[in-house]
GROMACS .gro file of C-alpha atoms in nm:
model
  245
    1MET     CA    1  -1.705  -0.543  -1.235
    2THR     CA    2  -1.424  -0.679  -1.056
    3LYS     CA    3  -1.466  -0.863  -0.668
    4VAL     CA    4  -1.325  -0.688  -0.474
    5SER     CA    5  -1.400  -0.819  -0.142
    6ARG     CA    6  -1.409  -0.659   0.201
    7ILE     CA    7  -1.152  -0.830   0.358
    8THR     CA    8  -0.899  -0.728   0.174
    9LYS     CA    9  -0.965  -0.385   0.274
   10ILE     CA   10  -0.706  -0.267   0.541
   11SER     CA   11  -0.581  -0.022   0.375
   12LEU     CA   12  -0.848   0.192   0.208
   13VAL     CA   13  -0.776   0.541   0.336
   14ALA     CA   14  -0.847   0.789   0.006
   15PHE     CA   15  -0.510   0.934  -0.142
   16GLY     CA   16  -0.517   1.219  -0.468
   17VAL     CA   17  -0.221   1.363  -0.656
   18LEU     CA   18   0.077   1.266  -0.447
   19VAL     CA   19   0.232   1.546  -0.350
   20LEU     CA   20   0.612   1.623  -0.112
   21ALA     CA   21   0.537   1.701   0.178
   22ALA     CA   22   0.622   2.127   0.328
   23THR     CA   23   0.886   2.084   0.633
   24SER     CA   24   0.651   2.303   0.806
   25TRP     CA   25   0.452   1.966   0.898
   26ALA     CA   26   0.749   1.704   0.835
   27GLN     CA   27   0.885   1.893   1.131
   28THR     CA   28   0.633   1.825   1.382
   29ARG     CA   29   0.658   1.434   1.314
   30PRO     CA   30   0.910   1.206   1.450
   31PRO     CA   31   1.225   1.148   1.252
   32ILE     CA   32   1.196   0.758   1.179
   33LEU     CA   33   0.892   0.866   0.958
   34GLU     CA   34   1.084   1.026   0.746
   35GLN     CA   35   1.372   0.763   0.767
   36ILE     CA   36   1.202   0.513   0.639
   37ALA     CA   37   1.059   0.727   0.330
   38LYS     CA   38   1.391   0.814   0.276
   39THR     CA   39   1.491   0.428   0.314
   40TYR     CA   40   1.188   0.369  -0.023
   41GLY     CA   41   1.235   0.655  -0.199
   42LEU     CA   42   1.103   0.896  -0.111
   43ASP     CA   43   1.394   1.169  -0.246
   44SER     CA   44   1.411   1.014  -0.554
   45PHE     CA   45   1.012   0.943  -0.649
   46GLY     CA   46   0.980   1.280  -0.856
   47GLN     CA   47   1.176   1.059  -1.106
   48ILE     CA   48   0.924   0.761  -1.153
   49GLU     CA   49   0.686   0.768  -1.443
   50ALA     CA   50   0.494   0.426  -1.440
   51ILE     CA   51   0.452   0.169  -1.224
   52ARG     CA   52   0.388  -0.160  -1.337
   53TYR     CA   53   0.230  -0.396  -1.021
   54THR     CA   54   0.054  -0.723  -0.949
   55TRP     CA   55  -0.137  -0.764  -0.573
   56ASN     CA   56  -0.207  -1.082  -0.508
   57GLY     CA   57  -0.365  -1.189  -0.172
   58GLU     CA   58  -0.537  -1.415  -0.013
   59ILE     CA   59  -0.680  -1.609   0.358
   60THR     CA   60  -0.748  -1.982   0.328
   61GLY     CA   61  -1.039  -2.036   0.238
   62LEU     CA   62  -1.216  -1.737   0.232
   63PHE     CA   63  -1.061  -1.581  -0.039
   64LYS     CA   64  -0.828  -1.494  -0.326
   65ALA     CA   65  -0.741  -1.232  -0.616
   66ALA     CA   66  -0.507  -1.127  -0.867
   67HIS     CA   67  -0.509  -0.776  -0.931
   68LYS     CA   68  -0.265  -0.592  -1.229
   69TRP     CA   69  -0.203  -0.260  -1.226
   70GLU     CA   70  -0.016   0.028  -1.475
   71TRP     CA   71   0.008   0.366  -1.252
   72GLU     CA   72   0.107   0.727  -1.407
   73PRO     CA   73   0.161   0.918  -1.033
   74LYS     CA   74   0.166   1.220  -1.208
   75THR     CA   75  -0.052   1.218  -1.399
   76GLY     CA   76  -0.302   1.001  -1.250
   77LYS     CA   77  -0.302   0.750  -1.423
   78VAL     CA   78  -0.492   0.423  -1.327
   79SER     CA   79  -0.496   0.086  -1.592
   80TYR     CA   80  -0.640  -0.196  -1.425
   81GLU     CA   81  -0.656  -0.623  -1.531
   82GLY     CA   82  -0.843  -0.860  -1.325
   83LYS     CA   83  -1.175  -1.058  -1.317
   84ASP     CA   84  -1.521  -1.027  -1.238
   85LYS     CA   85  -1.782  -1.263  -1.002
   86ASP     CA   86  -1.794  -1.453  -1.260
   87GLY     CA   87  -1.462  -1.517  -1.357
   88LYS     CA   88  -1.448  -1.326  -1.682
   89PRO     CA   89  -1.194  -1.120  -1.745
   90VAL     CA   90  -1.223  -0.673  -1.675
   91LYS     CA   91  -0.955  -0.434  -1.861
   92VAL     CA   92  -1.035  -0.028  -1.690
   93THR     CA   93  -0.824   0.237  -1.758
   94TYR     CA   94  -0.944   0.580  -1.572
   95MET     CA   95  -0.838   0.900  -1.411
   96ARG     CA   96  -0.837   0.900  -1.016
   97SER     CA   97  -0.954   1.274  -1.054
   98GLU     CA   98  -1.224   1.157  -1.241
   99LEU     CA   99  -1.340   0.876  -1.050
  100SER     CA  100  -1.610   1.007  -0.919
  101SER     CA  101  -1.778   1.039  -1.308
  102GLN     CA  102  -1.687   0.683  -1.290
  103PRO     CA  103  -1.994   0.341  -1.299
  104ASP     CA  104  -2.035   0.230  -0.916
  105ALA     CA  105  -1.809  -0.085  -1.011
  106VAL     CA  106  -1.526   0.132  -1.128
  107LYS     CA  107  -1.534   0.455  -0.822
  108ASN     CA  108  -1.637   0.151  -0.561
  109GLY     CA  109  -1.468  -0.119  -0.603
  110ILE     CA  110  -1.162  -0.105  -0.891
  111GLY     CA  111  -1.097   0.221  -0.784
  112ARG     CA  112  -1.179   0.160  -0.404
  113ALA     CA  113  -0.866  -0.204  -0.476
  114PHE     CA  114  -0.646   0.022  -0.607
  115VAL     CA  115  -0.574   0.226  -0.317
  116ASN     CA  116  -0.542  -0.081  -0.127
  117ASP     CA  117  -0.325  -0.245  -0.279
  118ASN     CA  118  -0.116   0.049  -0.368
  119TYR     CA  119  -0.056   0.105   0.017
  120TRP     CA  120   0.039  -0.211   0.023
  121LEU     CA  121   0.252  -0.129  -0.252
  122LEU     CA  122   0.400   0.208  -0.110
  123PHE     CA  123   0.300   0.245   0.277
  124PRO     CA  124   0.564   0.341   0.401
  125LEU     CA  125   0.640   0.673   0.187
  126HIS     CA  126   0.206   0.706   0.208
  127ALA     CA  127   0.249   0.707   0.543
  128TYR     CA  128   0.532   1.027   0.535
  129TRP     CA  129   0.277   1.182   0.225
  130ASP     CA  130  -0.074   1.134   0.420
  131THR     CA  131  -0.040   1.492   0.605
  132SER     CA  132  -0.360   1.397   0.806
  133ALA     CA  133  -0.209   1.087   0.948
  134ALA     CA  134  -0.075   1.107   1.317
  135VAL     CA  135   0.237   0.937   1.394
  136THR     CA  136   0.451   0.904   1.699
  137ASP     CA  137   0.728   0.613   1.781
  138GLU     CA  138   0.715   0.465   2.005
  139GLY     CA  139   1.098   0.309   2.095
  140MET     CA  140   1.236  -0.052   2.084
  141LYS     CA  141   0.939  -0.255   2.074
  142LYS     CA  142   0.922  -0.664   2.084
  143LEU     CA  143   0.828  -0.813   1.778
  144PRO     CA  144   0.506  -0.948   1.748
  145MET     CA  145   0.651  -1.290   1.640
  146GLY     CA  146   0.941  -1.481   1.648
  147ASN     CA  147   1.272  -1.332   1.837
  148GLY     CA  148   1.390  -0.985   1.844
  149SER     CA  149   1.289  -0.627   1.919
  150ALA     CA  150   1.245  -0.341   1.679
  151GLU     CA  151   1.158   0.052   1.661
  152LEU     CA  152   0.789   0.081   1.694
  153ALA     CA  153   0.616   0.364   1.455
  154ALA     CA  154   0.233   0.402   1.461
  155VAL     CA  155   0.056   0.570   1.197
  156LYS     CA  156  -0.320   0.619   1.338
  157TYR     CA  157  -0.580   0.818   1.053
  158PRO     CA  158  -0.818   1.041   1.227
  159ALA     CA  159  -1.193   0.902   1.197
  160GLU     CA  160  -1.284   1.282   1.084
  161ALA     CA  161  -1.007   1.255   0.717
  162GLY     CA  162  -1.338   1.019   0.626
  163GLY     CA  163  -1.175   0.837   0.348
  164TYR     CA  164  -1.302   0.459   0.289
  165THR     CA  165  -1.209   0.350   0.641
  166PRO     CA  166  -1.107   0.624   0.886
  167GLY     CA  167  -0.971   0.561   1.213
  168ASP     CA  168  -0.681   0.299   1.055
  169THR     CA  169  -0.376   0.269   1.282
  170TRP     CA  170  -0.072   0.059   1.128
  171GLU     CA  171   0.221  -0.064   1.367
  172LEU     CA  172   0.529  -0.070   1.155
  173TYR     CA  173   0.798  -0.269   1.311
  174VAL     CA  174   1.123  -0.117   1.203
  175GLY     CA  175   1.514  -0.246   1.173
  176LYS     CA  176   1.836  -0.058   1.219
  177ASN     CA  177   1.837  -0.064   0.850
  178ASN     CA  178   1.491   0.145   0.864
  179ARG     CA  179   1.285  -0.101   0.652
  180VAL     CA  180   0.983  -0.250   0.800
  181GLU     CA  181   1.045  -0.590   0.968
  182TYR     CA  182   0.670  -0.617   1.033
  183LEU     CA  183   0.254  -0.454   1.092
  184VAL     CA  184   0.043  -0.505   1.230
  185PHE     CA  185  -0.320  -0.358   1.139
  186HIS     CA  186  -0.590  -0.238   1.359
  187HIS     CA  187  -0.888  -0.179   1.166
  188GLY     CA  188  -1.040   0.189   1.251
  189GLY     CA  189  -1.441   0.090   1.140
  190THR     CA  190  -1.668  -0.242   1.127
  191GLU     CA  191  -1.497  -0.343   0.812
  192LYS     CA  192  -1.336  -0.706   0.854
  193PRO     CA  193  -1.063  -0.810   0.930
  194SER     CA  194  -1.007  -0.601   1.269
  195LEU     CA  195  -0.674  -0.706   1.274
  196VAL     CA  196  -0.373  -0.746   1.078
  197ASN     CA  197  -0.054  -0.918   1.112
  198ALA     CA  198   0.190  -0.957   0.834
  199THR     CA  199   0.606  -0.999   0.784
  200TRP     CA  200   0.743  -0.748   0.567
  201THR     CA  201   1.056  -0.940   0.375
  202GLY     CA  202   1.160  -1.031   0.003
  203TYR     CA  203   1.292  -0.677  -0.058
  204LYS     CA  204   1.325  -0.552  -0.394
  205LYS     CA  205   1.458  -0.255  -0.593
  206ALA     CA  206   1.290  -0.133  -0.875
  207GLY     CA  207   1.459   0.111  -1.026
  208PRO     CA  208   1.471   0.367  -0.690
  209LEU     CA  209   1.216   0.211  -0.523
  210LEU     CA  210   1.240   0.027  -0.243
  211ILE     CA  211   0.958  -0.307  -0.278
  212SER     CA  212   0.843  -0.531   0.003
  213THR     CA  213   0.710  -0.806  -0.209
  214GLU     CA  214   0.606  -1.106   0.035
  215HIS     CA  215   0.399  -1.147   0.346
  216ARG     CA  216   0.286  -1.376   0.543
  217GLY     CA  217   0.030  -1.356   0.863
  218THR     CA  218  -0.320  -1.390   0.981
  219ALA     CA  219  -0.607  -1.168   0.924
  220ASP     CA  220  -0.890  -1.207   1.226
  221GLY     CA  221  -0.668  -1.527   1.296
  222LYS     CA  222  -0.650  -1.680   0.995
  223PRO     CA  223  -0.388  -1.755   0.727
  224LEU     CA  224  -0.310  -1.461   0.535
  225HIS     CA  225  -0.064  -1.463   0.242
  226ILE     CA  226  -0.019  -1.090   0.039
  227PHE     CA  227   0.254  -1.092  -0.260
  228ILE     CA  228   0.372  -0.860  -0.529
  229SER     CA  229   0.465  -0.999  -0.827
  230GLY     CA  230   0.594  -0.804  -1.228
  231VAL     CA  231   0.682  -0.527  -1.035
  232SER     CA  232   0.839  -0.248  -1.249
  233VAL     CA  233   0.904   0.116  -1.280
  234LYS     CA  234   0.967   0.377  -1.624
  235LEU     CA  235   1.179   0.635  -1.533
  236THR     CA  236   1.130   1.008  -1.699
  237GLY     CA  237   1.240   1.002  -1.976
  238SER     CA  238   1.288   0.698  -2.111
  239ASP     CA  239   1.059   0.427  -2.245
  240THR     CA  240   1.198   0.121  -2.096
  241TRP     CA  241   1.076  -0.032  -1.834
  242MET     CA  242   1.319  -0.190  -1.531
  243ASP     CA  243   1.213  -0.474  -1.362
  244ALA     CA  244   1.237  -0.530  -0.963
  245LYS     CA  245   1.548  -0.715  -0.856
   0.00000   0.00000   0.00000
């Protein structure tokens, strides 16, 4: 089935049905987390019936892939298009609630890739939804690359939470407009890459959602380019797809 390199597995924390967090735990987290999530469309996510997008990733000389997805957040239905290790086209549709009963290539390959790619698409929202993650506001810090500074929000997943890669830490450098400008990822396990640095640019609006479509940086020192193309959403009660602009 699909070729999913471990090199790109930098966000694999398992998630199931997306439910907005209760205020009882949200209040124990720094305000910046909710501010970021609202900027990316938290309050309107319930209007999203389906999302289409293609995750494109390349580490120079090591890896290149494109995964096309259609996801229904309310039902958990996922459709995938890509290529297997021999370059042959692959199409799969499954329900996330039934992933454990799928063939191994879907359960541990395509299903795993979906989580990775979806976190790149919507990480500011996942950080808010993932109740197991510890979030701290580290204050203003110098950007890892270039000039300037931004507010650093660190999101760390505990090892005991399980998932594909427990113990991961995402460091979000957030500008005054509550948009992520830069990301530093530290892998919590032994899988590679151990360290990823990436820009968050190419912002577009897809319906009520704000999406960063362009990420350039390094993965363990090697050039990294991830970009999200073909983003569109369908809102509840409508059959019309709204393209990101």
